[in-house]
mmCIF file of C-alpha atoms and ligand atoms in Angstrom:
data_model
loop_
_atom_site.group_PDB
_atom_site.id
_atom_site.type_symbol
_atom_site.label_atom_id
_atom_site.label_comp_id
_atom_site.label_asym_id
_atom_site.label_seq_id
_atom_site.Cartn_x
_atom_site.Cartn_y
_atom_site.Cartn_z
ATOM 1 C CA UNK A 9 -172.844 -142.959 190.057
ATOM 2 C CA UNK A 10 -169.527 -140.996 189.406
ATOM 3 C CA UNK A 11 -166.303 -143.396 190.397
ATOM 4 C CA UNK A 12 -162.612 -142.019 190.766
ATOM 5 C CA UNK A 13 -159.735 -143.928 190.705
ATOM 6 C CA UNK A 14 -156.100 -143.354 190.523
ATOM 7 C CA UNK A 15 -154.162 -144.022 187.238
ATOM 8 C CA UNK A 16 -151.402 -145.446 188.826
ATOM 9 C CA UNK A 17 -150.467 -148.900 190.820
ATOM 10 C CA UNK A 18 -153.872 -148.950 192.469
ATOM 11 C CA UNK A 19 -155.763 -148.751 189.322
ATOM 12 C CA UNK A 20 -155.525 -152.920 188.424
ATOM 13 C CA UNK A 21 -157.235 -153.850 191.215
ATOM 14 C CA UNK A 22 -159.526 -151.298 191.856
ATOM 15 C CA UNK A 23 -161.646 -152.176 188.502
ATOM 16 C CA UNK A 24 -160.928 -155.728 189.813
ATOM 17 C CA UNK A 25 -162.410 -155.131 192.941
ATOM 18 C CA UNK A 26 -165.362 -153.124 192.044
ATOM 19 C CA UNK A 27 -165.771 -155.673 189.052
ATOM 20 C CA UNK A 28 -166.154 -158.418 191.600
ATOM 21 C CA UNK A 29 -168.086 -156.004 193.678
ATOM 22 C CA UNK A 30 -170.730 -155.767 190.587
ATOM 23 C CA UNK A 31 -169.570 -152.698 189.274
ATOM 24 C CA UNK A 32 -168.149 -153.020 185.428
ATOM 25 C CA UNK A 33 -166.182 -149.973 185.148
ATOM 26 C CA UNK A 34 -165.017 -149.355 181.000
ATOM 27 C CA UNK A 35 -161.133 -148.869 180.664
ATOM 28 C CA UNK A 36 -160.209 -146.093 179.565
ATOM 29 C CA UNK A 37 -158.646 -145.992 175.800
ATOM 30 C CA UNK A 38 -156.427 -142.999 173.854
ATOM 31 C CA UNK A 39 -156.001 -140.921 177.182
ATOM 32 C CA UNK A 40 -159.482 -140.302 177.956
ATOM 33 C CA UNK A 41 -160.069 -139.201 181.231
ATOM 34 C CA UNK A 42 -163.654 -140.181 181.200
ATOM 35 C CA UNK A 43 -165.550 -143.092 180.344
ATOM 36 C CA UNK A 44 -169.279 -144.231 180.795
ATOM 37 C CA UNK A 45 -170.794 -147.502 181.285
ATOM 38 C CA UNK A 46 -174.289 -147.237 182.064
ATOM 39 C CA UNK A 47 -174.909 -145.762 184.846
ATOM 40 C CA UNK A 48 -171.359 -146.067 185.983
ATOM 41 C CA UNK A 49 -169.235 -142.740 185.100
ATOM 42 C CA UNK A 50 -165.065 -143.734 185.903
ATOM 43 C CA UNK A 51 -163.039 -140.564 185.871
ATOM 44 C CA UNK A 52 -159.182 -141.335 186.060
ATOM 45 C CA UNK A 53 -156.927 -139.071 188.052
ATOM 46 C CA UNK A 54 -153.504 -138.907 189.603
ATOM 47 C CA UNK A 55 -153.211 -140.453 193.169
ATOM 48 C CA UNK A 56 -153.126 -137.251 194.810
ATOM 49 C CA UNK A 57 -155.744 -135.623 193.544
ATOM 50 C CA UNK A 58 -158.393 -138.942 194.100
ATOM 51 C CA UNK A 59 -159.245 -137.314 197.020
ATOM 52 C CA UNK A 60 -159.952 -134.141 196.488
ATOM 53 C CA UNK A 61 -161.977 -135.275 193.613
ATOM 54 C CA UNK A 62 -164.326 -136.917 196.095
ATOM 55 C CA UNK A 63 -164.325 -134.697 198.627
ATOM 56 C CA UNK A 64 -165.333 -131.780 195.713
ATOM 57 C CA UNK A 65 -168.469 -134.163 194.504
ATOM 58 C CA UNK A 66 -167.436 -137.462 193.017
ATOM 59 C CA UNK A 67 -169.371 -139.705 194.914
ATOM 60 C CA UNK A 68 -166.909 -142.978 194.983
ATOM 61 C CA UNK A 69 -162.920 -143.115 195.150
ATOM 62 C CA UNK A 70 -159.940 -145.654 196.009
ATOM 63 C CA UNK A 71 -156.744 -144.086 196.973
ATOM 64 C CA UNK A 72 -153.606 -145.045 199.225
ATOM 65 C CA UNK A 73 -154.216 -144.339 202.887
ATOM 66 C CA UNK A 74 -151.026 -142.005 202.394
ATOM 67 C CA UNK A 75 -152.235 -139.631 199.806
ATOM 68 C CA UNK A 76 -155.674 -138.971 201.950
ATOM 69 C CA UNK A 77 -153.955 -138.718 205.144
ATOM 70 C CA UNK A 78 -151.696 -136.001 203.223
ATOM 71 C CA UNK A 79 -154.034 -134.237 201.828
ATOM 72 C CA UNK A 80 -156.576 -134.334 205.371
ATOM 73 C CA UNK A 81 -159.396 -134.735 203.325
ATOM 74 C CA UNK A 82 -162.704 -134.443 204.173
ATOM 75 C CA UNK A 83 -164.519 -137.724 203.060
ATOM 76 C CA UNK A 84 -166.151 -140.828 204.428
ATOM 77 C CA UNK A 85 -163.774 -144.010 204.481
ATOM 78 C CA UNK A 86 -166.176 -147.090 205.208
ATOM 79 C CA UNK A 87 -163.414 -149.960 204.271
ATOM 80 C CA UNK A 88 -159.664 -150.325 203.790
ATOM 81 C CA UNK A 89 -159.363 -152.443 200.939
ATOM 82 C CA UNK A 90 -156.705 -155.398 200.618
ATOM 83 C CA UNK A 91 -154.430 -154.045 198.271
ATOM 84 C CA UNK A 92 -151.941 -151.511 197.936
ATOM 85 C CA UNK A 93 -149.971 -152.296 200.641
ATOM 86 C CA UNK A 94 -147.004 -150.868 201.562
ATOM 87 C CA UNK A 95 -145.428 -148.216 204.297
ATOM 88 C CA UNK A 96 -144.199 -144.243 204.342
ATOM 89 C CA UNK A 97 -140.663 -144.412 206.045
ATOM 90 C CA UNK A 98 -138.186 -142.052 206.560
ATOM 91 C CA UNK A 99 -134.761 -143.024 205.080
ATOM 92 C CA UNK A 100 -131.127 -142.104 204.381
ATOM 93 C CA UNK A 101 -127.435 -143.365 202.947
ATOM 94 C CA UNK A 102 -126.791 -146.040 205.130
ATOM 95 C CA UNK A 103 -123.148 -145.151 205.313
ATOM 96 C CA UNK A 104 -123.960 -141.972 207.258
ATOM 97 C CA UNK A 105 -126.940 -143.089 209.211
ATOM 98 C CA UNK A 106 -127.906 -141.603 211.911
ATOM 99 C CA UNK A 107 -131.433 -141.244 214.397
ATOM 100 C CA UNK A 108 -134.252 -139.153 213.848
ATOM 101 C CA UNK A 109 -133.186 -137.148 216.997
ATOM 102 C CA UNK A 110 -130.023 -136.357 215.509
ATOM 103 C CA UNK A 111 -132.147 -135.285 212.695
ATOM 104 C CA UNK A 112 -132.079 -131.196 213.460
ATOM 105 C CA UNK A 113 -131.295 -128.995 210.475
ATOM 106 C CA UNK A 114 -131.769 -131.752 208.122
ATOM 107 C CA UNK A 115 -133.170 -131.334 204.372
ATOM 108 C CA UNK A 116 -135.882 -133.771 203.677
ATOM 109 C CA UNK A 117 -137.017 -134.925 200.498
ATOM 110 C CA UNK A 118 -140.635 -135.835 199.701
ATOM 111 C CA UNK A 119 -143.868 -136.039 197.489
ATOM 112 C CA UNK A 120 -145.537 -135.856 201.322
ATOM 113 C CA UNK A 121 -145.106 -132.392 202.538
ATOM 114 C CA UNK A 122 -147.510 -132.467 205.263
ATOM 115 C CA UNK A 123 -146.852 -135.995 206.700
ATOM 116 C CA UNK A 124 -142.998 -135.216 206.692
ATOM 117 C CA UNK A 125 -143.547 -132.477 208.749
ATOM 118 C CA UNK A 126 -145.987 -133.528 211.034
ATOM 119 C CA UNK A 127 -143.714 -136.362 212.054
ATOM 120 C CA UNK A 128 -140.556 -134.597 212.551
ATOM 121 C CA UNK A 129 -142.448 -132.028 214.560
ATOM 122 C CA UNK A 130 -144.175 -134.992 216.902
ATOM 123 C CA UNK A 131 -140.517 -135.304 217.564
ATOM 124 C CA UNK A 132 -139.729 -132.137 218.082
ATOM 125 C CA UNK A 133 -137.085 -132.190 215.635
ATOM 126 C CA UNK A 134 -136.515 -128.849 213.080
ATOM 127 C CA UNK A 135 -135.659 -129.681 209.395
ATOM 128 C CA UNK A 136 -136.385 -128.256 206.089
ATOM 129 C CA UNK A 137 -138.586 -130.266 203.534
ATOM 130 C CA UNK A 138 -138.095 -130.382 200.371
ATOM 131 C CA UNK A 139 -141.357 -131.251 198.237
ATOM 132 C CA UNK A 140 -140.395 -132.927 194.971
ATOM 133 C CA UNK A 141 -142.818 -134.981 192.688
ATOM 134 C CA UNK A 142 -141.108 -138.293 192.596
ATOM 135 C CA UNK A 143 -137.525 -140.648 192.169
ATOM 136 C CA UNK A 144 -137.306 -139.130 195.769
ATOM 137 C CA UNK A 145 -134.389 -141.513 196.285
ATOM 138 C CA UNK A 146 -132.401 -139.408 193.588
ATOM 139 C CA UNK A 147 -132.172 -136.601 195.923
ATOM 140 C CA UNK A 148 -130.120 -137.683 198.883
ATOM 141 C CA UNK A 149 -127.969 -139.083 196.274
ATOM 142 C CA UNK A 150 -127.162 -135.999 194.176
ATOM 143 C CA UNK A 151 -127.003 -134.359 197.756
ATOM 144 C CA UNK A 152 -129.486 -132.308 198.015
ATOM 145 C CA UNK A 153 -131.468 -133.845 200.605
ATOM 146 C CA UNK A 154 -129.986 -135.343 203.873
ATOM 147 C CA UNK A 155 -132.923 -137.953 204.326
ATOM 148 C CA UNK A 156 -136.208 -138.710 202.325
ATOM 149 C CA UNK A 157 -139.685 -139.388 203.511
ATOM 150 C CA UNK A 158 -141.199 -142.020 200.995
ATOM 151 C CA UNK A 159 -143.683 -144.887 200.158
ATOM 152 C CA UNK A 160 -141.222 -148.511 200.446
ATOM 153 C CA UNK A 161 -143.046 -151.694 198.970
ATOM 154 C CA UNK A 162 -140.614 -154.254 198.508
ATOM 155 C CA UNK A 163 -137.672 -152.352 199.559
ATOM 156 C CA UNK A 164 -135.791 -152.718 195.945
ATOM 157 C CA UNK A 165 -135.864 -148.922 195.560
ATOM 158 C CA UNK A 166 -134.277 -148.157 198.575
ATOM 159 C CA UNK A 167 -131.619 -150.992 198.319
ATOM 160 C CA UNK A 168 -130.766 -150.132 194.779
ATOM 161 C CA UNK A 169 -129.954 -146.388 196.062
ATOM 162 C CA UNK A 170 -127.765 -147.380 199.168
ATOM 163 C CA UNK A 171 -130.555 -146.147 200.872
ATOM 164 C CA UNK A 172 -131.947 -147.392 204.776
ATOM 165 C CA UNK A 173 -135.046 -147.315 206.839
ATOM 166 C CA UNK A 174 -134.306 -145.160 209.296
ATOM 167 C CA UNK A 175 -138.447 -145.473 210.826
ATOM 168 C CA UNK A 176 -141.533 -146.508 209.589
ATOM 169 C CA UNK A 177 -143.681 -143.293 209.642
ATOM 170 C CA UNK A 178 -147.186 -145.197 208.870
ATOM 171 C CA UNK A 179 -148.436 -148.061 207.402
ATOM 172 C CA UNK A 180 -150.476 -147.546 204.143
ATOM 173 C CA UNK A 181 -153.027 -149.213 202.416
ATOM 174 C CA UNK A 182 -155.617 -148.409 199.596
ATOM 175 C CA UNK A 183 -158.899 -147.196 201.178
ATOM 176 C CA UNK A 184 -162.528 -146.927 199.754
ATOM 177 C CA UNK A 185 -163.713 -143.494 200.100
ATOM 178 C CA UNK A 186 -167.067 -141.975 199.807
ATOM 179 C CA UNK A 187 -168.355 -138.316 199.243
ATOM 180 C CA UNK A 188 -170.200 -137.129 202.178
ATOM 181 C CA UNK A 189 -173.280 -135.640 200.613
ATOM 182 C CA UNK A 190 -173.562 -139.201 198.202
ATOM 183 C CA UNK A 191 -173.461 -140.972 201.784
ATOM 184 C CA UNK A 192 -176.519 -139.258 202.263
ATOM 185 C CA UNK A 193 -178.516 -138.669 198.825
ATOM 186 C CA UNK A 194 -177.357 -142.325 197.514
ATOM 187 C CA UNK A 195 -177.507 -143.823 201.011
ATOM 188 C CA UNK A 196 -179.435 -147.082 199.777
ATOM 189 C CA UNK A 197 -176.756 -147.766 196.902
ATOM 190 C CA UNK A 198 -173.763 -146.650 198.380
ATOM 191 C CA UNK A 199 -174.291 -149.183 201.275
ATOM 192 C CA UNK A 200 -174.995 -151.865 199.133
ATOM 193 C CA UNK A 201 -171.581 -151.492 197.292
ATOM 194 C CA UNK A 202 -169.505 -151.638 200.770
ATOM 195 C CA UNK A 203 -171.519 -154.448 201.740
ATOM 196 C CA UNK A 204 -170.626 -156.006 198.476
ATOM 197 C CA UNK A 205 -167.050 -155.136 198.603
ATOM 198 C CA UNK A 206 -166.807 -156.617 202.107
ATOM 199 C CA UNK A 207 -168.426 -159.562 200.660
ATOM 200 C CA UNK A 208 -165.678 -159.969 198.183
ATOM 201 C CA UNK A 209 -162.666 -158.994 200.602
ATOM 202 C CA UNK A 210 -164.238 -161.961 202.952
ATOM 203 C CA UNK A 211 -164.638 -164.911 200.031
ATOM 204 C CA UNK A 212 -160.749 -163.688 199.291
ATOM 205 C CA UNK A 213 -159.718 -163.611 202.585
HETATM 206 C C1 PRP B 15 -142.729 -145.599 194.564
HETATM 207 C C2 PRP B 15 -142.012 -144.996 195.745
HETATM 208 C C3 PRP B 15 -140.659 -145.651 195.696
HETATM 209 C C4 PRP B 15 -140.990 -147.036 195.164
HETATM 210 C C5 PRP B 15 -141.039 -148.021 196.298
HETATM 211 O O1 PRP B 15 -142.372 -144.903 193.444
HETATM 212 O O2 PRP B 15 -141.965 -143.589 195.652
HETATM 213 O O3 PRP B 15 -139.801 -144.974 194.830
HETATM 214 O O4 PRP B 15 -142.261 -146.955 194.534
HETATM 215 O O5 PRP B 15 -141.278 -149.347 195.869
HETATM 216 P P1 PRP B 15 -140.271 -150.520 196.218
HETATM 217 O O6 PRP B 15 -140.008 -150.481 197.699
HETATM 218 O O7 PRP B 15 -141.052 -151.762 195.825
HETATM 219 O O8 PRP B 15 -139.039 -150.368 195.406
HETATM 220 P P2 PRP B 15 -143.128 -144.999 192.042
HETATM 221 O O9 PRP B 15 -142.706 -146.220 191.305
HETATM 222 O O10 PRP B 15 -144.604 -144.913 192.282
HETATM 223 O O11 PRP B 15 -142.580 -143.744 191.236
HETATM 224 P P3 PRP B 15 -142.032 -142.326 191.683
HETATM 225 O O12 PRP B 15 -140.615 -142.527 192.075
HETATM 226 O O13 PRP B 15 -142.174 -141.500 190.464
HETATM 227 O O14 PRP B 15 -142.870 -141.836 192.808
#
């Protein structure tokens, strides 16, 4: 059974959880990408792309509810998973704040293309968005971007900026996903690991 998880903040407790799931995932060492255990394959891949990666064949994934609902993949999500909690908010300089309304002909910086624009449109409000690939809150502060759409966790980013929520756009949270075909040809084992990993959210809980 092929596994992908994301390299970044998520990828602690996703080995932890799967771990205490049954699973014993290897860590990768020397920037390997992939490592075997057994049965258990782990590939290692940037948020974004987690996926994509499942939707394209790997039959297990954990990724932030934010990156899937950007990219609109295709894939099965049986369980959110109690971690990786946080929100996608839109925010600016809180000395020239204004409302989202008053938001037309704004630049918008963002690693979240999609969800920026899908929000500003269910308000009917035109801007242009800028996609960059991360210190988002560097751009409103150089002055190239008016506002920024971005993931806030504790807030310290923002505050350290001079930046402000303006709105909470969605809350996020990391999400067990599961190739569609897998569901089907690995139905037995695949249901035994959510059961599992409901299991161990529940005893935590
Ligand atoms: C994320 C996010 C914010 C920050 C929010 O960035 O893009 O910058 O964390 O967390 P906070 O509210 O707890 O301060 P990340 O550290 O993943 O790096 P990036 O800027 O390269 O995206």
């Amino acid at each position: 059974m092929r596994f992908v998880l994301p390299k970044g903040r998520l990828f602690r407790d996703s080995i932890e959880i799967l771990k205490k799931a049954g699973i014993e995932l290897k860590s990768p060492e020397n920037r390997e990408l992939i490592v075997r255990n057994g049965r258990y394959e782990l590939l290692l891949a940037r948020s974004f792309d987690v996926p994509v990666y499942v939707e394209h064949g790997v039959d297990i994934g954990i990724a932030g509810s934010d990156v899937v609902e950007e990219r609109r993949s295709d894939v099965l999500i049986p369980l959110e998973l109690p971690f990786g909690k946080c929100r996608l908010s839109l925010a600016m300089l809180g000395e020239n704040l204004v409302s989202v309304e008053e938001m037309d002909g704004f630049r918008i910086a963002t690693k979240y293309p999609s969800l920026a624009r899908r929000f500003f449109e269910s308000k009917g409000v035109e801007v242009e968005v800028i996609k960059l690939h991360g210190s988002i809150e560097l751009a409103p502060k150089i002055g190239i971007a008016d506002a920024i759409v971005d993931i806030v966790e504790t807030g310290n980013t923002l505050r350290a900026n001079g930046l402000v929520e303006v709105e909470k756009i969605m809350d996020v949270s990391a999400l067990l996903l599961v190739n569609r075909i897998s569901q089907k040809t690995q139905f037995k084992e695949i249901n035994e690991l959510v059961l599992k990993i409901k299991g161990v959210i529940k005893d935590g809980s």
